[in-house]
Amino acid sequence: MTTDQPVPLVDLKAAHAEVEAEVRAGFDRVLASGGYVKGPEVTGFEEEYAAFSGARHCVGAANGTDALELALRALGLPPGGGVVLPANTFVATAEAVQRAGLRPVLVDADPDHLLIDPARVADVLPDAVALLPVHLNGQLAPLAPLLDLAGDRPVVEDAAQSQGARQHGRALHGRISATSFYPGKNLGAYGDAGAVVTDDEDLAAAVRLIGDHGSASKYVHERFGFNSRLDALQAVVLRAKLRRLPAWNEARRAAAARYDRLLAGLDGVTPPRTAPGNEHVWHLYAVRIGPGRDRDALLAALNAAGIGAGVHYPVPVHLQPAFRHLGHGAGSFPVAERAAGELLTLPLYPQITGAQQERVVEVLAKALAV
């Protein structure tokens, strides 16, 4: 390689360039109307994202954390009930459970795909009123065994990283699913945004009611709620990007396959694995750095060379100070803890070029040889 141009972890400017004209026209429509909350742009996006997800209903929210909380509150679960979720997730999953008046019950991941481990779920099932699997890095958790284990308990899917992903041809498997449209997601807004999808009309109505101050008619509040609505300007952005998302996800798959080829035979690096039945959308491409290697030193070397690598997530939920009250210490979830010290996220986005990926791997290989 002859170029030494920086390679960002995510290139949001490149994505914006593809939708700029459409977004500006949509902003003009909203600004001319003066309707910034709810309205036709939000309704249009909700209908389009429901269809994209293969669901009957979509309800927009202010962000992905709120979307999870709304889904949990809509289910009417008993206060203080245990909700099972993986220890290796972004902290928002556990935050949403606690904010909904419920109790996080953490379990470990499977060592191959780092998704929630059904065998560990079975261990804590008597303490659970719901299951909350996380679809991590762009692929779905093992839903068939989880649904079998759940029985009458609802399964709430954290789909913040899996927009467009399928398992055995389906996106929605549980009763309700929540997603985030944070700017860096496969489908990202120009700020915070989120949504809940479900086939259940009553659940969708409850989510909409709770997220609008518990009010279906002005100044009449049927139940305790809060303010979490998708605004019209974000809906404009999401509608423009949603039209391109299938093609963007295909570009991510091609880039992931290219990394697989480039990394083949590179000692000390294990590429991520796709679980059987999954159609991965590669929100993140996180390799594992082998024993005896200093992951953080490799990260520093990549960053120093202008490669925007990162780490997701260096501290599992149970070791976060905010969740000490759950009573877990180091060693409680060994797979999650080991992954937190080994994972290294390489740049991946729809517009990344083969030359950029070659440079990423070239720099990584040089750093490994030091």
mmCIF file of C-alpha atoms in Angstrom:
data_model
loop_
_atom_site.group_PDB
_atom_site.id
_atom_site.type_symbol
_atom_site.label_atom_id
_atom_site.label_comp_id
_atom_site.label_asym_id
_atom_site.label_seq_id
_atom_site.Cartn_x
_atom_site.Cartn_y
_atom_site.Cartn_z
ATOM 1 C CA MET A 1 0.000 0.000 0.000
ATOM 2 C CA THR A 2 1.238 3.499 -0.787
ATOM 3 C CA THR A 3 -1.469 5.598 0.830
ATOM 4 C CA ASP A 4 -1.303 6.649 4.448
ATOM 5 C CA GLN A 5 -4.698 8.343 4.541
ATOM 6 C CA PRO A 6 -6.648 7.834 7.789
ATOM 7 C CA VAL A 7 -9.324 5.158 7.838
ATOM 8 C CA PRO A 8 -12.170 6.072 10.218
ATOM 9 C CA LEU A 9 -13.948 3.488 12.349
ATOM 10 C CA VAL A 10 -17.244 4.727 10.848
ATOM 11 C CA ASP A 11 -17.608 7.232 8.002
ATOM 12 C CA LEU A 12 -20.835 9.122 8.614
ATOM 13 C CA LYS A 13 -19.870 11.824 6.132
ATOM 14 C CA ALA A 14 -19.819 9.277 3.313
ATOM 15 C CA ALA A 15 -23.292 8.062 4.271
ATOM 16 C CA HIS A 16 -24.601 11.634 4.415
ATOM 17 C CA ALA A 17 -23.254 12.381 0.954
ATOM 18 C CA GLU A 18 -25.497 9.650 -0.464
ATOM 19 C CA VAL A 19 -28.692 11.014 1.117
ATOM 20 C CA GLU A 20 -27.957 14.734 1.367
ATOM 21 C CA ALA A 21 -30.292 15.956 -1.371
ATOM 22 C CA GLU A 22 -33.182 13.798 -0.169
ATOM 23 C CA VAL A 23 -32.677 14.831 3.458
ATOM 24 C CA ARG A 24 -32.522 18.539 2.603
ATOM 25 C CA ALA A 25 -35.763 18.276 0.623
ATOM 26 C CA GLY A 26 -37.406 16.500 3.548
ATOM 27 C CA PHE A 27 -36.164 19.082 6.029
ATOM 28 C CA ASP A 28 -37.635 21.787 3.814
ATOM 29 C CA ARG A 29 -41.010 20.012 3.947
ATOM 30 C CA VAL A 30 -40.946 19.810 7.724
ATOM 31 C CA LEU A 31 -39.725 23.378 8.199
ATOM 32 C CA ALA A 32 -42.418 24.675 5.866
ATOM 33 C CA SER A 33 -45.099 22.781 7.752
ATOM 34 C CA GLY A 34 -43.945 23.793 11.234
ATOM 35 C CA GLY A 35 -44.794 20.303 12.500
ATOM 36 C CA TYR A 36 -41.752 18.987 14.339
ATOM 37 C CA VAL A 37 -43.289 16.325 16.598
ATOM 38 C CA LYS A 38 -45.347 13.420 15.225
ATOM 39 C CA GLY A 39 -46.857 14.134 11.812
ATOM 40 C CA PRO A 40 -46.697 12.478 8.388
ATOM 41 C CA GLU A 41 -42.909 11.978 8.254
ATOM 42 C CA VAL A 42 -42.974 10.009 11.513
ATOM 43 C CA THR A 43 -46.032 8.004 10.463
ATOM 44 C CA GLY A 44 -44.431 7.278 7.101
ATOM 45 C CA PHE A 45 -41.227 6.054 8.683
ATOM 46 C CA GLU A 46 -43.062 3.890 11.221
ATOM 47 C CA GLU A 47 -45.017 2.186 8.453
ATOM 48 C CA GLU A 48 -41.909 1.688 6.316
ATOM 49 C CA TYR A 49 -39.756 0.339 9.150
ATOM 50 C CA ALA A 50 -42.506 -2.053 10.256
ATOM 51 C CA ALA A 51 -42.675 -3.430 6.712
ATOM 52 C CA PHE A 52 -38.876 -3.661 6.530
ATOM 53 C CA SER A 53 -38.842 -5.591 9.825
ATOM 54 C CA GLY A 54 -41.669 -7.919 8.830
ATOM 55 C CA ALA A 55 -43.753 -6.619 11.734
ATOM 56 C CA ARG A 56 -47.280 -5.238 11.900
ATOM 57 C CA HIS A 57 -46.439 -2.228 14.053
ATOM 58 C CA CYS A 58 -43.600 0.220 14.661
ATOM 59 C CA VAL A 59 -43.620 3.021 17.238
ATOM 60 C CA GLY A 60 -40.891 5.646 17.175
ATOM 61 C CA ALA A 61 -39.059 6.699 20.328
ATOM 62 C CA ALA A 62 -36.528 9.334 21.325
ATOM 63 C CA ASN A 63 -33.657 6.844 21.593
ATOM 64 C CA GLY A 64 -32.867 3.148 21.847
ATOM 65 C CA THR A 65 -32.673 3.042 25.647
ATOM 66 C CA ASP A 66 -36.146 4.550 25.898
ATOM 67 C CA ALA A 67 -37.372 2.072 23.297
ATOM 68 C CA LEU A 68 -36.259 -0.841 25.464
ATOM 69 C CA GLU A 69 -37.825 0.688 28.549
ATOM 70 C CA LEU A 70 -41.091 1.326 26.697
ATOM 71 C CA ALA A 71 -41.201 -2.278 25.497
ATOM 72 C CA LEU A 72 -40.645 -3.593 29.020
ATOM 73 C CA ARG A 73 -43.200 -1.232 30.579
ATOM 74 C CA ALA A 74 -45.801 -2.086 27.948
ATOM 75 C CA LEU A 75 -45.639 -5.756 28.948
ATOM 76 C CA GLY A 76 -46.879 -4.973 32.451
ATOM 77 C CA LEU A 77 -44.296 -7.163 34.154
ATOM 78 C CA PRO A 78 -44.411 -7.494 37.965
ATOM 79 C CA PRO A 79 -42.340 -4.795 39.717
ATOM 80 C CA GLY A 80 -38.900 -6.024 40.703
ATOM 81 C CA GLY A 81 -39.150 -9.060 38.437
ATOM 82 C CA GLY A 82 -35.964 -10.493 37.007
ATOM 83 C CA VAL A 83 -35.133 -9.904 33.345
ATOM 84 C CA VAL A 84 -32.383 -12.108 31.900
ATOM 85 C CA LEU A 85 -29.787 -10.386 29.703
ATOM 86 C CA PRO A 86 -26.157 -11.024 28.737
ATOM 87 C CA ALA A 87 -23.260 -9.536 30.683
ATOM 88 C CA ASN A 88 -21.492 -8.598 27.429
ATOM 89 C CA THR A 89 -23.687 -5.798 26.148
ATOM 90 C CA PHE A 90 -23.726 -2.032 26.172
ATOM 91 C CA VAL A 91 -24.880 -0.788 29.554
ATOM 92 C CA ALA A 92 -28.120 0.642 28.084
ATOM 93 C CA THR A 93 -29.686 -2.831 28.064
ATOM 94 C CA ALA A 94 -29.342 -3.124 31.836
ATOM 95 C CA GLU A 95 -30.254 0.545 32.343
ATOM 96 C CA ALA A 96 -33.557 0.062 30.565
ATOM 97 C CA VAL A 97 -34.430 -2.925 32.751
ATOM 98 C CA GLN A 98 -33.724 -1.019 35.942
ATOM 99 C CA ARG A 99 -35.494 2.131 34.748
ATOM 100 C CA ALA A 100 -38.582 0.037 34.056
ATOM 101 C CA GLY A 101 -38.652 -1.011 37.721
ATOM 102 C CA LEU A 102 -37.290 -4.478 36.990
ATOM 103 C CA ARG A 103 -34.120 -6.313 37.997
ATOM 104 C CA PRO A 104 -31.269 -7.261 35.650
ATOM 105 C CA VAL A 105 -30.352 -10.959 35.845
ATOM 106 C CA LEU A 106 -27.041 -11.350 34.042
ATOM 107 C CA VAL A 107 -25.756 -14.462 32.283
ATOM 108 C CA ASP A 108 -22.641 -15.313 30.314
ATOM 109 C CA ALA A 109 -22.168 -15.632 26.556
ATOM 110 C CA ASP A 110 -21.320 -18.628 24.419
ATOM 111 C CA PRO A 111 -17.574 -18.725 23.665
ATOM 112 C CA ASP A 112 -17.869 -19.045 19.883
ATOM 113 C CA HIS A 113 -20.231 -16.235 18.890
ATOM 114 C CA LEU A 114 -20.360 -14.213 22.139
ATOM 115 C CA LEU A 115 -24.160 -14.210 22.065
ATOM 116 C CA ILE A 116 -26.292 -14.940 25.121
ATOM 117 C CA ASP A 117 -25.831 -18.594 26.102
ATOM 118 C CA PRO A 118 -29.140 -20.519 26.408
ATOM 119 C CA ALA A 119 -27.483 -23.019 28.753
ATOM 120 C CA ARG A 120 -26.702 -20.216 31.186
ATOM 121 C CA VAL A 121 -30.227 -18.803 30.778
ATOM 122 C CA ALA A 122 -31.614 -22.163 31.847
ATOM 123 C CA ASP A 123 -29.642 -21.852 35.103
ATOM 124 C CA VAL A 124 -31.442 -18.647 36.146
ATOM 125 C CA LEU A 125 -34.845 -19.214 34.579
ATOM 126 C CA PRO A 126 -36.714 -19.658 37.889
ATOM 127 C CA ASP A 127 -35.701 -16.078 38.748
ATOM 128 C CA ALA A 128 -37.016 -14.589 35.487
ATOM 129 C CA VAL A 129 -40.224 -12.888 34.362
ATOM 130 C CA ALA A 130 -38.819 -12.074 30.878
ATOM 131 C CA LEU A 131 -35.841 -12.715 28.624
ATOM 132 C CA LEU A 132 -33.920 -9.897 26.944
ATOM 133 C CA PRO A 133 -31.459 -11.323 24.394
ATOM 134 C CA VAL A 134 -29.111 -8.879 22.680
ATOM 135 C CA HIS A 135 -28.467 -9.171 18.948
ATOM 136 C CA LEU A 136 -24.784 -8.333 19.068
ATOM 137 C CA ASN A 137 -22.594 -6.740 16.375
ATOM 138 C CA GLY A 138 -25.128 -7.419 13.614
ATOM 139 C CA GLN A 139 -26.350 -10.963 14.185
ATOM 140 C CA LEU A 140 -29.309 -12.345 16.113
ATOM 141 C CA ALA A 141 -29.066 -14.213 19.398
ATOM 142 C CA PRO A 142 -30.075 -17.921 19.372
ATOM 143 C CA LEU A 143 -33.807 -17.308 19.513
ATOM 144 C CA ALA A 144 -35.237 -20.800 18.966
ATOM 145 C CA PRO A 145 -33.794 -22.269 22.184
ATOM 146 C CA LEU A 146 -34.517 -19.060 24.074
ATOM 147 C CA LEU A 147 -38.165 -19.090 23.024
ATOM 148 C CA ASP A 148 -38.428 -22.729 24.072
ATOM 149 C CA LEU A 149 -36.929 -21.896 27.459
ATOM 150 C CA ALA A 150 -39.109 -18.822 27.919
ATOM 151 C CA GLY A 151 -42.417 -20.669 27.778
ATOM 152 C CA ASP A 152 -45.041 -18.094 28.786
ATOM 153 C CA ARG A 153 -42.427 -15.492 29.648
ATOM 154 C CA PRO A 154 -42.126 -12.702 27.054
ATOM 155 C CA VAL A 155 -38.967 -12.403 24.982
ATOM 156 C CA VAL A 156 -37.945 -8.792 24.356
ATOM 157 C CA GLU A 157 -35.294 -8.435 21.655
ATOM 158 C CA ASP A 158 -32.573 -5.792 21.931
ATOM 159 C CA ALA A 159 -32.117 -5.182 18.204
ATOM 160 C CA ALA A 160 -30.055 -1.992 18.424
ATOM 161 C CA GLN A 161 -27.251 -3.556 16.377
ATOM 162 C CA SER A 162 -29.186 -5.753 13.956
ATOM 163 C CA GLN A 163 -31.243 -3.612 11.575
ATOM 164 C CA GLY A 164 -31.897 -5.832 8.586
ATOM 165 C CA ALA A 165 -30.489 -9.008 10.158
ATOM 166 C CA ARG A 166 -32.501 -12.217 9.873
ATOM 167 C CA GLN A 167 -32.476 -15.649 11.467
ATOM 168 C CA HIS A 168 -33.956 -18.423 9.356
ATOM 169 C CA GLY A 169 -35.485 -15.695 7.207
ATOM 170 C CA ARG A 170 -37.172 -13.715 9.999
ATOM 171 C CA ALA A 171 -36.234 -10.518 11.839
ATOM 172 C CA LEU A 172 -38.805 -10.480 14.661
ATOM 173 C CA HIS A 173 -39.100 -13.644 16.744
ATOM 174 C CA GLY A 174 -40.150 -12.538 20.249
ATOM 175 C CA ARG A 175 -43.235 -10.589 21.283
ATOM 176 C CA ILE A 176 -41.558 -7.212 20.973
ATOM 177 C CA SER A 177 -38.277 -5.735 19.815
ATOM 178 C CA ALA A 178 -36.518 -2.431 20.443
ATOM 179 C CA THR A 179 -33.860 -0.739 18.365
ATOM 180 C CA SER A 180 -31.618 2.317 18.378
ATOM 181 C CA PHE A 181 -30.995 4.718 15.529
ATOM 182 C CA TYR A 182 -27.921 6.295 17.105
ATOM 183 C CA PRO A 183 -25.883 7.854 14.256
ATOM 184 C CA GLY A 184 -23.328 5.034 14.051
ATOM 185 C CA LYS A 185 -25.897 2.239 13.678
ATOM 186 C CA ASN A 186 -26.548 0.518 10.352
ATOM 187 C CA LEU A 187 -29.632 2.752 10.177
ATOM 188 C CA GLY A 188 -28.553 5.929 11.936
ATOM 189 C CA ALA A 189 -30.307 9.228 12.559
ATOM 190 C CA TYR A 190 -28.645 12.649 12.851
ATOM 191 C CA GLY A 191 -28.923 12.499 16.633
ATOM 192 C CA ASP A 192 -30.673 10.144 19.024
ATOM 193 C CA ALA A 193 -33.705 8.129 17.924
ATOM 194 C CA GLY A 194 -35.173 4.668 18.420
ATOM 195 C CA ALA A 195 -38.215 2.482 17.822
ATOM 196 C CA VAL A 196 -40.204 -0.498 19.048
ATOM 197 C CA VAL A 197 -41.609 -3.129 16.654
ATOM 198 C CA THR A 198 -44.182 -5.806 17.403
ATOM 199 C CA ASP A 199 -46.966 -7.834 15.837
ATOM 200 C CA ASP A 200 -49.140 -7.238 18.912
ATOM 201 C CA GLU A 201 -51.579 -4.367 18.398
ATOM 202 C CA ASP A 202 -52.229 -3.952 22.131
ATOM 203 C CA LEU A 203 -48.512 -3.797 22.932
ATOM 204 C CA ALA A 204 -47.947 -1.225 20.194
ATOM 205 C CA ALA A 205 -50.769 0.912 21.566
ATOM 206 C CA ALA A 206 -49.345 0.661 25.079
ATOM 207 C CA VAL A 207 -45.864 1.679 23.881
ATOM 208 C CA ARG A 208 -47.302 4.690 22.057
ATOM 209 C CA LEU A 209 -49.378 5.688 25.083
ATOM 210 C CA ILE A 210 -46.537 5.408 27.619
ATOM 211 C CA GLY A 211 -44.117 7.295 25.352
ATOM 212 C CA ASP A 212 -46.571 10.189 24.989
ATOM 213 C CA HIS A 213 -47.034 10.966 28.689
ATOM 214 C CA GLY A 214 -49.644 8.219 29.033
ATOM 215 C CA SER A 215 -52.018 10.332 26.968
ATOM 216 C CA ALA A 216 -54.105 9.365 23.956
ATOM 217 C CA SER A 217 -56.034 12.654 23.998
ATOM 218 C CA LYS A 218 -54.717 16.066 24.983
ATOM 219 C CA TYR A 219 -54.499 16.691 28.733
ATOM 220 C CA VAL A 220 -56.049 13.320 29.588
ATOM 221 C CA HIS A 221 -53.407 10.966 31.027
ATOM 222 C CA GLU A 222 -54.638 7.398 31.293
ATOM 223 C CA ARG A 223 -51.510 5.951 32.859
ATOM 224 C CA PHE A 224 -48.112 7.019 34.092
ATOM 225 C CA GLY A 225 -45.830 7.670 31.138
ATOM 226 C CA PHE A 226 -42.989 9.879 30.001
ATOM 227 C CA ASN A 227 -41.906 11.812 26.920
ATOM 228 C CA SER A 228 -40.146 9.710 24.293
ATOM 229 C CA ARG A 229 -41.206 10.483 20.748
ATOM 230 C CA LEU A 230 -39.436 10.333 17.411
ATOM 231 C CA ASP A 231 -39.273 13.823 15.911
ATOM 232 C CA ALA A 232 -40.084 14.635 12.316
ATOM 233 C CA LEU A 233 -36.605 15.766 11.253
ATOM 234 C CA GLN A 234 -35.066 12.490 12.405
ATOM 235 C CA ALA A 235 -37.825 10.604 10.595
ATOM 236 C CA VAL A 236 -36.821 12.357 7.363
ATOM 237 C CA VAL A 237 -33.235 11.151 7.763
ATOM 238 C CA LEU A 238 -34.300 7.620 8.651
ATOM 239 C CA ARG A 239 -36.689 7.344 5.683
ATOM 240 C CA ALA A 240 -33.935 8.394 3.268
ATOM 241 C CA LYS A 241 -31.438 5.947 4.766
ATOM 242 C CA LEU A 242 -33.919 3.094 5.082
ATOM 243 C CA ARG A 243 -34.361 3.075 1.309
ATOM 244 C CA ARG A 244 -30.640 2.399 1.002
ATOM 245 C CA LEU A 245 -30.228 0.055 3.961
ATOM 246 C CA PRO A 246 -30.534 -3.266 2.061
ATOM 247 C CA ALA A 247 -27.768 -2.216 -0.320
ATOM 248 C CA TRP A 248 -25.670 -0.817 2.531
ATOM 249 C CA ASN A 249 -26.010 -4.066 4.473
ATOM 250 C CA GLU A 250 -24.900 -6.013 1.400
ATOM 251 C CA ALA A 251 -21.850 -3.747 1.161
ATOM 252 C CA ARG A 252 -21.101 -4.481 4.826
ATOM 253 C CA ARG A 253 -21.306 -8.223 4.135
ATOM 254 C CA ALA A 254 -18.889 -7.861 1.237
ATOM 255 C CA ALA A 255 -16.478 -5.860 3.411
ATOM 256 C CA ALA A 256 -16.670 -8.455 6.196
ATOM 257 C CA ALA A 257 -15.917 -11.233 3.716
ATOM 258 C CA ARG A 258 -12.939 -9.226 2.445
ATOM 259 C CA TYR A 259 -11.600 -8.888 5.996
ATOM 260 C CA ASP A 260 -12.021 -12.646 6.452
ATOM 261 C CA ARG A 261 -9.802 -13.228 3.405
ATOM 262 C CA LEU A 262 -7.220 -10.610 4.359
ATOM 263 C CA LEU A 263 -6.934 -11.885 7.937
ATOM 264 C CA ALA A 264 -6.681 -15.568 6.993
ATOM 265 C CA GLY A 265 -3.468 -16.986 8.380
ATOM 266 C CA LEU A 266 -2.606 -13.875 10.416
ATOM 267 C CA ASP A 267 -1.244 -15.306 13.656
ATOM 268 C CA GLY A 268 -2.855 -13.993 16.851
ATOM 269 C CA VAL A 269 -6.093 -12.767 15.274
ATOM 270 C CA THR A 270 -9.401 -14.684 15.158
ATOM 271 C CA PRO A 271 -12.109 -13.243 12.871
ATOM 272 C CA PRO A 272 -15.703 -13.136 14.162
ATOM 273 C CA ARG A 273 -18.015 -16.072 13.477
ATOM 274 C CA THR A 274 -21.573 -16.119 12.195
ATOM 275 C CA ALA A 275 -23.949 -18.460 14.034
ATOM 276 C CA PRO A 276 -25.886 -21.037 11.966
ATOM 277 C CA GLY A 277 -29.097 -19.664 10.460
ATOM 278 C CA ASN A 278 -28.052 -16.033 10.819
ATOM 279 C CA GLU A 279 -27.965 -13.432 8.059
ATOM 280 C CA HIS A 280 -25.375 -11.069 9.539
ATOM 281 C CA VAL A 281 -25.444 -7.329 8.829
ATOM 282 C CA TRP A 282 -22.031 -6.541 10.357
ATOM 283 C CA HIS A 283 -22.765 -3.520 12.500
ATOM 284 C CA LEU A 284 -19.298 -4.195 13.924
ATOM 285 C CA TYR A 285 -16.406 -6.361 12.774
ATOM 286 C CA ALA A 286 -14.709 -7.300 16.045
ATOM 287 C CA VAL A 287 -11.750 -9.671 15.929
ATOM 288 C CA ARG A 288 -10.325 -11.498 18.923
ATOM 289 C CA ILE A 289 -6.683 -10.957 19.813
ATOM 290 C CA GLY A 290 -5.072 -14.158 21.011
ATOM 291 C CA PRO A 291 -3.375 -14.942 24.318
ATOM 292 C CA GLY A 292 0.025 -13.419 24.856
ATOM 293 C CA ARG A 293 -0.852 -10.382 22.722
ATOM 294 C CA ASP A 294 -1.528 -6.930 24.120
ATOM 295 C CA ARG A 295 -4.868 -5.863 22.622
ATOM 296 C CA ASP A 296 -4.598 -2.327 23.959
ATOM 297 C CA ALA A 297 -1.089 -1.886 22.536
ATOM 298 C CA LEU A 298 -2.375 -3.038 19.140
ATOM 299 C CA LEU A 299 -5.250 -0.553 19.404
ATOM 300 C CA ALA A 300 -2.807 2.248 20.191
ATOM 301 C CA ALA A 301 -0.603 1.288 17.225
ATOM 302 C CA LEU A 302 -3.564 1.263 14.852
ATOM 303 C CA ASN A 303 -4.821 4.623 16.115
ATOM 304 C CA ALA A 304 -1.331 6.142 15.865
ATOM 305 C CA ALA A 305 -1.250 5.098 12.196
ATOM 306 C CA GLY A 306 -4.610 6.770 11.538
ATOM 307 C CA ILE A 307 -6.687 3.604 11.715
ATOM 308 C CA GLY A 308 -9.906 4.239 13.636
ATOM 309 C CA ALA A 309 -10.083 0.929 15.475
ATOM 310 C CA GLY A 310 -11.957 0.677 18.772
ATOM 311 C CA VAL A 311 -13.074 -1.600 21.594
ATOM 312 C CA HIS A 312 -16.657 -2.731 22.275
ATOM 313 C CA TYR A 313 -16.994 -3.145 25.281
ATOM 314 C CA PRO A 314 -13.943 -3.054 27.601
ATOM 315 C CA VAL A 315 -15.913 -3.451 30.865
ATOM 316 C CA PRO A 316 -18.806 -5.948 31.116
ATOM 317 C CA VAL A 317 -22.012 -4.787 32.777
ATOM 318 C CA HIS A 318 -21.416 -6.679 36.031
ATOM 319 C CA LEU A 319 -18.075 -4.915 36.599
ATOM 320 C CA GLN A 320 -19.471 -1.433 36.001
ATOM 321 C CA PRO A 321 -19.612 0.655 39.220
ATOM 322 C CA ALA A 322 -23.251 1.533 38.500
ATOM 323 C CA PHE A 323 -24.218 -2.156 38.732
ATOM 324 C CA ARG A 324 -22.219 -3.239 41.781
ATOM 325 C CA HIS A 325 -25.522 -3.753 43.570
ATOM 326 C CA LEU A 326 -26.132 -6.863 41.459
ATOM 327 C CA GLY A 327 -23.461 -8.551 43.558
ATOM 328 C CA HIS A 328 -21.168 -9.943 40.860
ATOM 329 C CA GLY A 329 -17.403 -9.709 40.979
ATOM 330 C CA ALA A 330 -14.536 -10.569 38.673
ATOM 331 C CA GLY A 331 -14.784 -14.172 37.522
ATOM 332 C CA SER A 332 -18.588 -14.270 37.608
ATOM 333 C CA PHE A 333 -18.935 -14.374 33.808
ATOM 334 C CA PRO A 334 -15.605 -15.614 32.426
ATOM 335 C CA VAL A 335 -16.536 -15.652 28.730
ATOM 336 C CA ALA A 336 -17.724 -12.036 28.800
ATOM 337 C CA GLU A 337 -14.701 -10.965 30.811
ATOM 338 C CA ARG A 338 -12.255 -12.702 28.490
ATOM 339 C CA ALA A 339 -13.941 -11.171 25.438
ATOM 340 C CA ALA A 340 -13.743 -7.709 26.987
ATOM 341 C CA GLY A 341 -9.963 -8.032 27.041
ATOM 342 C CA GLU A 342 -9.596 -9.616 23.592
ATOM 343 C CA LEU A 343 -12.003 -7.894 21.204
ATOM 344 C CA LEU A 344 -10.737 -5.280 18.766
ATOM 345 C CA THR A 345 -13.168 -3.582 16.379
ATOM 346 C CA LEU A 346 -11.848 -2.820 12.902
ATOM 347 C CA PRO A 347 -13.244 -0.103 10.612
ATOM 348 C CA LEU A 348 -16.290 -1.238 8.648
ATOM 349 C CA TYR A 349 -18.996 0.771 6.903
ATOM 350 C CA PRO A 350 -20.769 0.469 3.541
ATOM 351 C CA GLN A 351 -18.451 2.875 1.728
ATOM 352 C CA ILE A 352 -15.144 1.371 2.914
ATOM 353 C CA THR A 353 -12.865 0.426 0.021
ATOM 354 C CA GLY A 354 -10.760 -2.657 -0.490
ATOM 355 C CA ALA A 355 -7.637 -0.483 -0.400
ATOM 356 C CA GLN A 356 -8.644 0.928 2.972
ATOM 357 C CA GLN A 357 -9.203 -2.554 4.369
ATOM 358 C CA GLU A 358 -5.847 -3.714 3.020
ATOM 359 C CA ARG A 359 -4.184 -0.822 4.833
ATOM 360 C CA VAL A 360 -5.995 -1.700 8.101
ATOM 361 C CA VAL A 361 -4.751 -5.289 7.949
ATOM 362 C CA GLU A 362 -1.260 -4.228 6.855
ATOM 363 C CA VAL A 363 -0.914 -1.937 9.876
ATOM 364 C CA LEU A 364 -2.349 -4.596 12.170
ATOM 365 C CA ALA A 365 0.081 -7.206 10.859
ATOM 366 C CA LYS A 366 3.054 -4.866 11.403
ATOM 367 C CA ALA A 367 1.900 -4.127 14.960
ATOM 368 C CA LEU A 368 1.562 -7.846 15.695
ATOM 369 C CA ALA A 369 5.117 -8.443 14.464
ATOM 370 C CA VAL A 370 6.644 -5.924 16.896
#
